[in-house]
Coordinates of C-alpha atoms in Angstrom, one line a residue:
X1 CA 118.9 61.1 -4.0
X2 CA 121.1 62.4 -1.1
X3 CA 118.0 63.5 0.9
X4 CA 116.4 60.1 0.3
X5 CA 119.5 58.4 1.7
X6 CA 119.6 60.6 4.7
X7 CA 115.9 60.0 5.4
X8 CA 116.4 56.3 5.0
X9 CA 119.3 56.3 7.5
X10 CA 117.3 58.3 10.0
X11 CA 114.4 55.9 9.9
X12 CA 116.7 52.8 10.2
X13 CA 118.3 54.3 13.3
X14 CA 115.2 55.1 15.2
X15 CA 113.5 51.9 14.1
X16 CA 116.3 49.9 15.7
X17 CA 115.5 50.3 19.4
X18 CA 118.6 48.2 20.3
X19 CA 120.9 50.6 18.3
X20 CA 119.3 53.6 20.1
X21 CA 119.8 52.0 23.5
X22 CA 123.4 51.2 23.0
X23 CA 124.0 54.7 21.6
X24 CA 122.9 56.0 25.0
X25 CA 124.4 53.2 27.1
X26 CA 127.4 55.2 28.2
X27 CA 125.0 58.0 29.2
X28 CA 123.0 55.7 31.3
X29 CA 126.1 54.3 33.0
X30 CA 127.2 57.9 33.9
X31 CA 123.8 58.7 35.4
X32 CA 124.0 55.5 37.4
X33 CA 127.5 56.3 38.7
X34 CA 126.5 59.9 39.5
X35 CA 123.5 58.7 41.5
X36 CA 125.6 56.1 43.4
X37 CA 128.7 57.9 44.3
X38 CA 130.0 60.6 42.0
X39 CA 127.6 63.2 43.4
X40 CA 128.5 62.5 47.1
X41 CA 132.2 62.4 46.3
X42 CA 132.2 65.9 44.9
X43 CA 129.7 67.3 47.5
X44 CA 132.0 66.1 50.3
X45 CA 135.1 67.5 48.5
X46 CA 133.5 71.0 48.1
X47 CA 132.3 70.9 51.7
X48 CA 136.0 70.9 52.8
X49 CA 136.3 74.4 51.4
X50 CA 133.0 76.1 52.0
X51 CA 129.9 75.7 54.3
X52 CA 127.4 73.2 53.0
X53 CA 124.5 75.0 51.2
X54 CA 121.7 73.9 48.8
X55 CA 123.6 75.6 46.0
X56 CA 126.4 73.1 46.2
X57 CA 124.1 70.3 45.0
X58 CA 123.0 72.5 42.1
X59 CA 126.7 73.2 41.2
X60 CA 127.6 69.5 41.2
X61 CA 124.6 68.7 39.0
X62 CA 125.4 71.4 36.6
X63 CA 129.0 70.1 36.4
X64 CA 127.6 66.6 35.7
X65 CA 125.2 67.5 33.0
X66 CA 127.9 69.3 31.0
X67 CA 129.8 66.1 30.8
X68 CA 126.6 64.2 30.1
X69 CA 125.8 66.3 27.1
X70 CA 129.3 66.0 25.6
X71 CA 129.0 62.2 25.9
X72 CA 125.6 62.2 24.3
X73 CA 127.0 64.0 21.2
X74 CA 129.8 61.5 20.9
X75 CA 127.8 58.3 21.5
X76 CA 124.8 59.2 19.4
X77 CA 126.8 60.1 16.3
X78 CA 128.8 56.9 16.7
X79 CA 125.6 54.9 16.9
X80 CA 124.5 56.4 13.5
X81 CA 127.7 55.2 11.9
X82 CA 126.7 51.7 13.0
X83 CA 124.2 51.8 10.2
X84 CA 127.1 52.4 7.7
X85 CA 129.0 49.4 9.1
X86 CA 125.9 47.2 8.9
X87 CA 125.2 48.3 5.3
X88 CA 128.9 47.8 4.4
X89 CA 128.9 44.2 5.8
X90 CA 125.5 43.4 4.3
X91 CA 126.6 44.7 0.9
X92 CA 123.7 47.2 1.0
X93 CA 126.1 50.0 0.0
X94 CA 126.9 48.1 -3.2
X95 CA 123.1 48.0 -3.9
X96 CA 123.0 51.7 -3.6
X97 CA 125.7 52.1 -6.2
X98 CA 123.3 50.5 -8.7
X99 CA 121.2 53.7 -8.4
X100 CA 122.4 57.2 -9.4
X101 CA 124.1 57.7 -6.0
X102 CA 127.8 57.9 -6.0
X103 CA 130.1 56.6 -3.2
X104 CA 130.6 60.2 -2.0
X105 CA 126.9 60.9 -1.7
X106 CA 126.3 57.6 0.1
X107 CA 129.1 58.4 2.6
X108 CA 127.9 62.0 3.0
X109 CA 124.4 60.8 3.8
X110 CA 125.7 58.9 6.9
X111 CA 127.6 62.1 8.0
X112 CA 124.5 64.3 7.6
X113 CA 122.3 61.7 9.4
X114 CA 124.9 61.6 12.2
X115 CA 124.6 65.3 12.6
X116 CA 120.8 65.4 12.5
X117 CA 120.3 62.6 14.9
X118 CA 123.2 63.6 17.1
X119 CA 122.0 67.1 17.5
X120 CA 118.4 66.0 18.0
X121 CA 119.3 63.7 20.8
X122 CA 121.8 66.1 22.3
X123 CA 119.3 69.0 22.2
X124 CA 116.6 66.8 23.8
X125 CA 119.2 65.9 26.5
X126 CA 119.9 69.6 27.0
X127 CA 116.2 70.4 27.6
X128 CA 115.9 67.5 30.0
X129 CA 119.1 68.7 31.9
X130 CA 117.7 72.2 32.2
X131 CA 114.4 70.8 33.6
X132 CA 116.4 68.6 36.0
X133 CA 118.5 71.6 37.2
X134 CA 115.3 73.6 37.9
X135 CA 113.7 70.7 39.7
X136 CA 116.5 70.6 42.3
X137 CA 116.4 74.3 42.9
X138 CA 118.7 75.7 40.2
X139 CA 117.9 78.3 37.7
X140 CA 117.5 78.2 33.9
X141 CA 120.4 79.5 31.9
X142 CA 120.1 83.1 30.8
X143 CA 119.1 83.6 27.1
X144 CA 122.7 84.5 26.3
X145 CA 124.1 81.5 28.2
X146 CA 121.5 79.3 26.5
X147 CA 122.6 80.4 23.1
X148 CA 126.2 79.8 24.0
X149 CA 125.3 76.3 25.2
X150 CA 123.4 75.5 22.0
X151 CA 126.3 76.8 19.9
X152 CA 128.7 74.6 21.8
X153 CA 126.4 71.6 21.3
X154 CA 126.4 72.2 17.6
X155 CA 130.2 72.2 17.5
X156 CA 130.2 69.1 19.7
X157 CA 128.0 67.2 17.3
X158 CA 130.0 68.3 14.2
X159 CA 133.3 67.4 15.9
X160 CA 131.9 64.1 17.1
X161 CA 130.7 63.2 13.6
X162 CA 134.2 64.0 12.2
X163 CA 135.9 61.9 14.9
X164 CA 133.6 58.9 14.4
X165 CA 133.7 59.2 10.7
X166 CA 137.5 59.0 10.7
X167 CA 137.3 56.0 13.0
X168 CA 134.7 53.9 11.1
X169 CA 136.6 54.4 7.8
X170 CA 139.0 51.8 9.2
X171 CA 136.3 49.4 10.3
X172 CA 134.6 46.8 8.1
X173 CA 132.6 44.5 10.4
X174 CA 129.9 44.9 13.0
X175 CA 132.0 42.9 15.5
X176 CA 134.9 45.4 15.2
X177 CA 132.4 48.2 15.4
X178 CA 130.9 46.8 18.6
X179 CA 134.4 46.5 20.1
X180 CA 135.1 50.1 19.3
X181 CA 131.8 51.3 20.7
X182 CA 132.4 49.5 23.9
X183 CA 135.9 50.9 24.3
X184 CA 134.7 54.4 23.4
X185 CA 131.9 54.3 25.9
X186 CA 134.3 53.2 28.6
X187 CA 137.0 55.7 27.9
X188 CA 134.8 58.8 27.3
X189 CA 134.0 59.3 31.0
X190 CA 137.6 59.1 31.9
X191 CA 138.9 61.3 29.1
X192 CA 136.4 64.0 29.8
X193 CA 137.3 64.1 33.4
X194 CA 134.0 62.9 34.7
X195 CA 134.5 59.6 36.5
X196 CA 137.6 60.8 38.4
X197 CA 138.5 64.4 39.4
X198 CA 141.4 65.8 37.4
X199 CA 143.3 66.6 40.5
X200 CA 143.8 62.9 41.5
X201 CA 145.0 61.8 38.1
X202 CA 148.6 61.3 37.2
X203 CA 150.2 64.2 35.3
X204 CA 150.5 62.1 32.1
X205 CA 146.8 61.2 32.2
X206 CA 145.9 64.9 32.8
X207 CA 148.0 65.8 29.7
X208 CA 146.1 63.2 27.7
X209 CA 142.8 64.7 28.7
X210 CA 144.0 68.2 27.8
X211 CA 144.7 66.9 24.3
X212 CA 141.5 64.9 23.9
X213 CA 139.1 67.0 21.7
X214 CA 135.8 66.0 23.4
X215 CA 137.1 67.1 26.8
X216 CA 137.3 70.7 25.5
X217 CA 133.6 70.5 24.7
X218 CA 133.0 69.4 28.3
X219 CA 135.1 72.3 29.6
X220 CA 133.2 74.9 27.5
X221 CA 129.9 73.5 28.7
X222 CA 131.0 73.4 32.3
X223 CA 132.0 77.1 32.1
X224 CA 128.5 78.0 30.8
X225 CA 126.5 75.8 33.1
X226 CA 128.4 76.4 36.4
X227 CA 129.2 80.1 36.1
X228 CA 126.4 81.4 38.3
X229 CA 126.6 78.6 40.9
X230 CA 130.3 78.9 41.4
X231 CA 129.8 82.6 42.3
X232 CA 127.1 81.7 44.8
X233 CA 128.8 78.7 46.4
X234 CA 132.2 80.3 46.7
X235 CA 131.0 83.8 47.6
X236 CA 133.5 85.0 50.3
X237 CA 135.8 82.1 49.5
X238 CA 137.0 83.2 46.1
X239 CA 140.5 81.7 46.7
X240 CA 138.9 78.3 46.7
X241 CA 136.9 78.8 43.5
X242 CA 140.0 78.5 41.3
X243 CA 141.1 75.4 43.2
X244 CA 137.7 73.8 42.6
X245 CA 137.6 74.7 38.9
X246 CA 141.1 73.3 38.3
X247 CA 140.6 70.2 40.4
X248 CA 137.3 69.3 38.7
X249 CA 138.1 70.4 35.1
X250 CA 135.9 73.4 34.9
X251 CA 139.0 75.1 33.6
X252 CA 142.3 73.6 32.4
X253 CA 145.6 74.7 33.9
X254 CA 148.6 73.7 31.7
X255 CA 152.1 74.5 33.0
X256 CA 150.7 77.0 35.4
X257 CA 148.7 78.9 32.8
X258 CA 144.9 78.8 32.5
X259 CA 143.6 77.7 29.1
X260 CA 141.1 80.3 27.9
X261 CA 137.7 79.3 26.4
X262 CA 138.9 80.8 23.1
X263 CA 141.8 78.4 23.0
X264 CA 139.4 75.4 23.7
X265 CA 137.1 76.7 20.9
X266 CA 140.0 77.0 18.5
X267 CA 141.2 73.5 19.4
X268 CA 137.7 72.1 18.6
X269 CA 137.5 73.9 15.3
X270 CA 141.0 72.7 14.4
X271 CA 140.0 69.2 15.2
X272 CA 136.9 69.4 12.9
X273 CA 139.0 70.8 10.0
X274 CA 141.9 68.3 10.4
X275 CA 139.7 65.2 10.8
X276 CA 137.3 66.3 8.1
X277 CA 140.3 66.7 5.7
X278 CA 141.9 63.4 6.7
X279 CA 138.6 61.5 6.4
X280 CA 138.2 62.8 2.9
X281 CA 141.7 61.7 2.0
X282 CA 141.2 58.2 3.6
X283 CA 137.9 57.8 1.8
X284 CA 139.4 58.8 -1.6
X285 CA 142.3 56.4 -1.1
X286 CA 140.1 53.6 0.0
X287 CA 137.7 53.8 -2.9
X288 CA 139.9 55.2 -5.7

């Protein structure tokens, strides 16, 4: 029964072209902003430190796709939970209860669908990003780096599913869900340090970004994607490499100390465990 529900959710999502479009709307906005001014803004900034080379454009693009992929994971999984809200408001969930399916299985089916669809769309995005990087003169990630990236993407989708599950448990109407989706799409770019460089943000905002779970996915992906390009661009200018990384959120510096990738990884895993547990408790309380 669980597999049937998951299959049904997947079909409903991809059949609803409008739902798919709005799931990727924040991604399309980011691509548009990147093409209009974000790319030139960062290119000009890096040019103040080092001579202009073709590798700089590759570096900036790698920086961008890392943020793009973290947003895809978040927005795609949220879009899937739109099916849950629609079913809830249309009383479809109540119809499912007439069958052998329990409330737990029904809820679990949405979570599994969010992971399947979220990872599928994120992985497709990853392949497209790699093709894009190569098309502008960059290199494919090494096999080890590619495995790291895929592993981070899996964590990104799992964590995004847990975050979005926890949020939608407090939503009961499509109107409220649309509002949350709009706010989420707007804030993601800022809270992942994509729209505005970290260095120009107030300290309080930087601290908020440091504690925003999705931003740590972005940092982990940036570290993987930009590693080779940073070495090439800042060869002979190593002192500026750290400045660039901190200013543009490739690494996080908190109270003068650099946050390691391991700490970001632990933060992501902790978020998954905590929100998964809280979601289970909220669901049990809501339907006891």
